[in-house]
Short mmCIF file of C-alpha atoms and ligand atoms in Angstrom, two decimals:
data_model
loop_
_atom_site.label_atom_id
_atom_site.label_comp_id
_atom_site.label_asym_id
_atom_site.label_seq_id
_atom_site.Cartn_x
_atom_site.Cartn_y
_atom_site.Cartn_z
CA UNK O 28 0.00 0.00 0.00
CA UNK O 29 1.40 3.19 -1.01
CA UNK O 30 2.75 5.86 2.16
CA UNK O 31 2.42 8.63 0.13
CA UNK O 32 -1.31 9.53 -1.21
CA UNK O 33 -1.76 10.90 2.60
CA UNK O 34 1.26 11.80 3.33
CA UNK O 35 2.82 15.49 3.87
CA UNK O 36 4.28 16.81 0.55
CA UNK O 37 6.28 19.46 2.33
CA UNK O 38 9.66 19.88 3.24
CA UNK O 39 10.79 22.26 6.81
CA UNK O 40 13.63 24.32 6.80
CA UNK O 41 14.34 26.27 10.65
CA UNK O 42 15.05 29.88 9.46
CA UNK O 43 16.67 30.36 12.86
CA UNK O 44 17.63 29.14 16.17
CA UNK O 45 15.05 30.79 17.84
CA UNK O 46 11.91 30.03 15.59
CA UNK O 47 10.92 30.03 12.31
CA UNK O 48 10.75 27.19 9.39
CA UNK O 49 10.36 27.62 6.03
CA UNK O 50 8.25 25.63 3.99
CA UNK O 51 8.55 24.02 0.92
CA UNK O 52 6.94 21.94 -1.86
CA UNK O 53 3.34 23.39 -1.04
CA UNK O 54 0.91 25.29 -3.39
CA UNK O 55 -1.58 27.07 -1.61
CA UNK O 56 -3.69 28.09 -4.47
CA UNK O 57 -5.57 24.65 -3.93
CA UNK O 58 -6.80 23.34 -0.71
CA UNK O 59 -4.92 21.42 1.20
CA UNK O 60 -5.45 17.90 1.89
CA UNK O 61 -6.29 17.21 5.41
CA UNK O 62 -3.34 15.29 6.63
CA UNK O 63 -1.08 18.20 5.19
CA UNK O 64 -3.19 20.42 7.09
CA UNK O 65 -2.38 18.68 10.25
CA UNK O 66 0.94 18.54 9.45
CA UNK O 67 1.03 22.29 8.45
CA UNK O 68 -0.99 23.59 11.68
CA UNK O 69 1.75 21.20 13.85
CA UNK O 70 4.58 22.19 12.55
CA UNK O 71 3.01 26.19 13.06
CA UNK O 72 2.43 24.83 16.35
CA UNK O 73 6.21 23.69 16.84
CA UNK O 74 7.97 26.63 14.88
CA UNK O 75 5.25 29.82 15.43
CA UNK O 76 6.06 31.01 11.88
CA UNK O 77 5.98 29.22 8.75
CA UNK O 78 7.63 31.21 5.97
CA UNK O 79 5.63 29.46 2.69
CA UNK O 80 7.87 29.84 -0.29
CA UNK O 81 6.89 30.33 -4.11
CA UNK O 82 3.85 31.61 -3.47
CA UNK O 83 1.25 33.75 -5.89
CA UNK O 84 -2.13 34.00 -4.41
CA UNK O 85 -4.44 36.57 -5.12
CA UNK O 86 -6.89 38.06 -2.36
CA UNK O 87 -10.07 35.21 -3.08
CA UNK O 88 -6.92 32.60 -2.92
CA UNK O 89 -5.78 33.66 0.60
CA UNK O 90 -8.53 34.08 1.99
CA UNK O 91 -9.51 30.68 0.82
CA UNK O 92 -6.30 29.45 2.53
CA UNK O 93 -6.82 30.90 5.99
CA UNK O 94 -10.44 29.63 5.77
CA UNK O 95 -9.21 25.68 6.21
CA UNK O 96 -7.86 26.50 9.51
CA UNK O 97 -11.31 28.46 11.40
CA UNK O 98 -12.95 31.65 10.83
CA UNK O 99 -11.58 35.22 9.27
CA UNK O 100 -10.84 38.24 11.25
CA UNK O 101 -12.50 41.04 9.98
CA UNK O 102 -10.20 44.46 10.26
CA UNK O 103 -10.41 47.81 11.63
CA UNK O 104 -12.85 49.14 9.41
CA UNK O 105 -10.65 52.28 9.05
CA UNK O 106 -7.54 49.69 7.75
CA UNK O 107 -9.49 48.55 5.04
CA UNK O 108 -9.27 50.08 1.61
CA UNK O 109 -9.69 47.47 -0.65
CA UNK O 110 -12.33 45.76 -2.10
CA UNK O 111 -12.13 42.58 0.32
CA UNK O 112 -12.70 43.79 3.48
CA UNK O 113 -11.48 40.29 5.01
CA UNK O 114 -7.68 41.23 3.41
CA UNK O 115 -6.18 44.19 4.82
CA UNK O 116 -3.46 46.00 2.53
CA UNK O 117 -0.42 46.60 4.22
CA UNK O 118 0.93 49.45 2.15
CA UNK O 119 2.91 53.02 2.27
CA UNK O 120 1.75 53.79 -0.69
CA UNK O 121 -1.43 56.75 -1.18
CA UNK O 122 -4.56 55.99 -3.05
CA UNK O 123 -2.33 57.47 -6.18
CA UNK O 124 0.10 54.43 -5.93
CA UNK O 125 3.28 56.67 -4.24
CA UNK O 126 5.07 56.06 -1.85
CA UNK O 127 4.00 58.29 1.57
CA UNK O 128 7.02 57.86 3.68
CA UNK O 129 4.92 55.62 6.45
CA UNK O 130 5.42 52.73 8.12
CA UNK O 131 2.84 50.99 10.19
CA UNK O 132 2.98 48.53 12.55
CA UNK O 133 6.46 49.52 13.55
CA UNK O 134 5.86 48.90 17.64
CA UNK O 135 5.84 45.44 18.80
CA UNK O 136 2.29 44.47 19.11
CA UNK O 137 0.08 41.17 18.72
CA UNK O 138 -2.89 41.35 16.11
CA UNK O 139 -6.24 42.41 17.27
CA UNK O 140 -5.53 42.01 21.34
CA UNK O 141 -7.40 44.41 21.86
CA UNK O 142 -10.52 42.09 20.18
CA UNK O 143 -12.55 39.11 22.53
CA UNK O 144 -11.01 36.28 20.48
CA UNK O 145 -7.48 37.56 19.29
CA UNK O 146 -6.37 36.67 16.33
CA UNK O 147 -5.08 32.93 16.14
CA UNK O 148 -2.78 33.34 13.43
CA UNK O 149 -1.57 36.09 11.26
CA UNK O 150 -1.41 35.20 7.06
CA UNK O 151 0.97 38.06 5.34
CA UNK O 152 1.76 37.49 2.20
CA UNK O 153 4.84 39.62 0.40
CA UNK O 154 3.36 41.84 -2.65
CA UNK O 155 6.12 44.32 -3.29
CA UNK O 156 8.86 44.33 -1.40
CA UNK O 157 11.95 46.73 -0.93
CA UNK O 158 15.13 45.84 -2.24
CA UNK O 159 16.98 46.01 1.31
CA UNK O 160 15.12 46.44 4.67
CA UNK O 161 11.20 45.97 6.00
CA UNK O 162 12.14 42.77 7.72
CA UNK O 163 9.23 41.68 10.00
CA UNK O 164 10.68 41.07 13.19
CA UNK O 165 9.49 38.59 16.16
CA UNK O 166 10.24 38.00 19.45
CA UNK O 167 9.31 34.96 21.52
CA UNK O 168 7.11 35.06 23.98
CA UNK O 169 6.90 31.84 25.45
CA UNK O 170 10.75 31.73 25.55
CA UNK O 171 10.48 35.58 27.46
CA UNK O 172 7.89 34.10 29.54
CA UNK O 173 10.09 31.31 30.60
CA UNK O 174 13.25 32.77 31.14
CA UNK O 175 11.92 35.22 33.75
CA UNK O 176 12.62 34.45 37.36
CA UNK O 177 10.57 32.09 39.30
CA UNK O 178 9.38 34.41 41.20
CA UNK O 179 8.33 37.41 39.03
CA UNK O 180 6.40 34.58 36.57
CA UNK O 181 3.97 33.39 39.96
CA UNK O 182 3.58 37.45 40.70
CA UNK O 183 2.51 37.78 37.02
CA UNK O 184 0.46 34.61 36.54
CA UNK O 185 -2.57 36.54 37.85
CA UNK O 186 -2.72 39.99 36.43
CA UNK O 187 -4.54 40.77 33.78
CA UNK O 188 -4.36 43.57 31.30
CA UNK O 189 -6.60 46.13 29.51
CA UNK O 190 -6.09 46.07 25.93
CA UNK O 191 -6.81 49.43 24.64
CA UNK O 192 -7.56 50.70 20.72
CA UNK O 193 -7.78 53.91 22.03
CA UNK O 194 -4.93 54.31 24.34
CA UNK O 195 -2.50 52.54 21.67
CA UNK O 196 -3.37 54.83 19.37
CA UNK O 197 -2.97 57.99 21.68
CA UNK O 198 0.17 56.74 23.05
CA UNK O 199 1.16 57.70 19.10
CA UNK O 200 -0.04 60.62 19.54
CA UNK O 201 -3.22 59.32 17.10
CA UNK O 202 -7.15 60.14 18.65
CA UNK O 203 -9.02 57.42 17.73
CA UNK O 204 -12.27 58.13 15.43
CA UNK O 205 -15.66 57.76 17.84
CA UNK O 206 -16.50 54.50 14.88
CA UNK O 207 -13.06 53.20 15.77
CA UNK O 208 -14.09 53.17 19.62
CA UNK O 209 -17.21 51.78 19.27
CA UNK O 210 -15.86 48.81 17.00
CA UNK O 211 -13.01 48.53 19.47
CA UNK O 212 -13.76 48.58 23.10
CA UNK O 213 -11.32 47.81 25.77
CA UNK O 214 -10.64 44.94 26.33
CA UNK O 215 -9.50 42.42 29.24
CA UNK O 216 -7.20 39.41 29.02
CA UNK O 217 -4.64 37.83 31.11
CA UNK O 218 -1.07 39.35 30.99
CA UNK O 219 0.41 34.94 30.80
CA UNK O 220 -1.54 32.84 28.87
CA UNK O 221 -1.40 28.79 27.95
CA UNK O 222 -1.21 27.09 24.52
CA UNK O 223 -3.70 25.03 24.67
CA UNK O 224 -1.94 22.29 22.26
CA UNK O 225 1.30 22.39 24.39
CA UNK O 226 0.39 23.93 27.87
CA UNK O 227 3.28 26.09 27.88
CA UNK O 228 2.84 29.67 28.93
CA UNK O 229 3.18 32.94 27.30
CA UNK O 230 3.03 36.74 27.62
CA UNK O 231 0.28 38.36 26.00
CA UNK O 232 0.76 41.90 25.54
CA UNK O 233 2.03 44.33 22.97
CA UNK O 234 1.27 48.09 22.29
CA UNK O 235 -2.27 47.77 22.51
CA UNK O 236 -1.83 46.21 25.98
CA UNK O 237 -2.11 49.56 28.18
CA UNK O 238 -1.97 48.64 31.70
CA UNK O 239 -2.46 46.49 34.99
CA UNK O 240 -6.33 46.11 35.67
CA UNK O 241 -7.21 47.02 38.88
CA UNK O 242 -3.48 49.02 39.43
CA UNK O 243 -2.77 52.68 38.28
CA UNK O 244 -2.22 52.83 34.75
CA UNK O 245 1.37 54.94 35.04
CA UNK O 246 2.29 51.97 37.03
CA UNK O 247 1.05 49.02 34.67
CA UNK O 248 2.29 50.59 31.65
CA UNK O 249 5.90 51.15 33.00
CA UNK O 250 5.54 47.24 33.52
CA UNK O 251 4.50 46.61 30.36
CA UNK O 252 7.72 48.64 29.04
CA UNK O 253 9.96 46.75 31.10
CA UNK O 254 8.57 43.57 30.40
CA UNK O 255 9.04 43.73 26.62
CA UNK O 256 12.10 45.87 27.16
CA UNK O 257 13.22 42.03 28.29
CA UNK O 258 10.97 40.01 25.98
CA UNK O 259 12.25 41.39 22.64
CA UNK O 260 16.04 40.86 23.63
CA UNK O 261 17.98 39.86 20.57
CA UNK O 262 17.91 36.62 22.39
CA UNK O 263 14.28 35.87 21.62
CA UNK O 264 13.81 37.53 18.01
CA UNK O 265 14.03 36.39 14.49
CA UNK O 266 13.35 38.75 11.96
CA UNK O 267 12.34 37.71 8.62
CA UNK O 268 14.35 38.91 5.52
CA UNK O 269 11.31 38.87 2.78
CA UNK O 270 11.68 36.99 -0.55
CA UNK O 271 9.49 37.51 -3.79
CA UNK O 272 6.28 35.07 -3.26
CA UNK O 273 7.32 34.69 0.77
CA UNK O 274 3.65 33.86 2.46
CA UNK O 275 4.22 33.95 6.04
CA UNK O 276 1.79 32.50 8.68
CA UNK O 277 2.65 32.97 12.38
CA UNK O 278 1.68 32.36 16.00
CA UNK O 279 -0.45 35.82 17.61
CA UNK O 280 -0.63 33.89 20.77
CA UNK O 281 2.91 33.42 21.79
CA UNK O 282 4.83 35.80 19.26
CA UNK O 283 5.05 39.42 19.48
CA UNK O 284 5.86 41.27 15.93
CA UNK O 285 6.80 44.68 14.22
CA UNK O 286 7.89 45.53 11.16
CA UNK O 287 11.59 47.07 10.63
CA UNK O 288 11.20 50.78 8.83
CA UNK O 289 15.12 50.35 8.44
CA UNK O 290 14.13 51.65 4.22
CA UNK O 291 13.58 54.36 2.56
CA UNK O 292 9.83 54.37 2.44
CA UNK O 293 9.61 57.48 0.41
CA UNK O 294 11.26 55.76 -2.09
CA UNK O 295 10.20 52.33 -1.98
CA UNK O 296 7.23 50.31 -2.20
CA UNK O 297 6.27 47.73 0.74
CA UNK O 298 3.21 45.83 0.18
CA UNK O 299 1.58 42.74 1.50
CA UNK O 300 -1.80 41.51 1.67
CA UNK O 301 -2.99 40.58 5.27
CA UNK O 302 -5.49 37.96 6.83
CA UNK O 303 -5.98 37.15 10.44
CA UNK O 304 -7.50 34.08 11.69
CA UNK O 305 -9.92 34.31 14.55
CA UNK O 306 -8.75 32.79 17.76
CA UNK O 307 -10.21 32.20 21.46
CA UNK O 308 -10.33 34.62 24.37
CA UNK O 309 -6.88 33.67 25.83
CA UNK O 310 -6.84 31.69 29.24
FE1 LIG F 18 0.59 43.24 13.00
#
């Protein structure tokens, strides 16, 4: 009996030491079978980003692809501006096609804390890239988590932290529109949370995470500085040198990511098409 109708086509590659694998041999224009799903979601699991190579899908073809593994994310409805409101365009480009100057997402951050159910995983997929530069960084957060002291993880095993639209954006010195508040809510959710496939623990927070519930918010947010301050210590980051057709799909729950504006943004294109998978309120 043949071992291969079923079997995982792929091949794994670790992109670093810390985490990271690319992936190989797949074609994600066409659905997947189901024990290369498995395989794909475990090794995601294992390595908390999978850096897809060769890839060319279009916006119905991602979305598509994010759909075998749960339910779409919709996006701030002021990140939008494209026709599919389930991809979000990651762009510093103007509605003209030139290049503004921006970057976004530059602070380290986890997708959509500030949302119920987080996102799961995060699908970005490289459109036009710059010819040096716009790395998307990562940092570990299970790895941060665990090389704290014993003592400092059993203080912060019970706080919990308000995620906060708003305050992110004013900490940016950005006041959030009164549709952006009302679609985003603060939100609580513990500051260490569990995989639930491995039971190890990791720090949830990011720049959205705005301070200690229950504790001044001066005081919580100074935490939250000095906690990733330690977390995103070269120790516990990859950072992920884009390829033409690079798809990558990573961990929210136990990664923290930004991208690098180490380019000339005025000058260069940086593109990528975006779709978040919804996850579960983290416990
Ligand atoms: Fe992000």
């Amino acid at each position: 009996m043949s071992m291969t109708l079923d079997a995982p086509v792929f091949t794994l590659e670790p992109l670093s030491p810390v985490l990271g694998a690319a992936v190989s041999g797949l074609d994600l224009r066409r659905p997947l079978p189901e024990a290369t799903k498995r395989a794909v979601y475990d090794a995601f699991v294992r390595y908390h980003v999978l850096c897809f190579r060769d890839q060319h899908l279009d916006e119905d073809q991602q979305i598509a692809f994010t759909e075998q593994f749960g339910e779409l994310e919709r996006h701030m409805a002021s990140n939008t501006g494209t026709r599919n409101p389930l991809v979000h365009i990651v762009t510093n480009l103007d509605k003209d096609g030139n290049p503004t100057g921006k970057v976004a997402s530059t602070g380290w951050h986890s997708d959509k804390s500030f949302r119920p159910k987080p996102s799961l995983a995060t699908i970005l997929h490289a459109q036009v890239m710059p010819p040096e530069g716009g790395e998307t960084c990562f940092a570990d957060m299970i790895a941060a988590y665990e090389a704290l002291p014993t003592v400092e993880r059993a203080e912060l095993d019970g706080v919990k932290v308000v995620h906060s639209w708003k305050i992110s954006r004013a900490r940016m010195g950005i006041v959030a529109t009164p549709e952006e508040l009302a679609d985003a809510p603060p939100m609580v959710h513990p500051l260490v949370r569990a995989i639930p496939e491995t039971g190890r623990k990791a720090l949830f927070m990011g720049e959205h995470a705005a301070y200690f519930e229950g504790q001044p918010e001066d005081e919580g947010h100074q935490r939250l500085l000095a906690l990733t301050a330690h977390a995103v210590e070269e120790r516990f980051v990859y950072r992920h040198k884009w390829r033409q057709g690079d798809m990558l799909m990573w961990d929210n729950r136990c990664l923290l990511h930004r991208a690098n504006p180490n380019f000339d943004a005025r000058k260069y294109p940086r593109v990528l098409h975006r779709t978040c998978l919804r996850g579960h309120a983290p416990a």
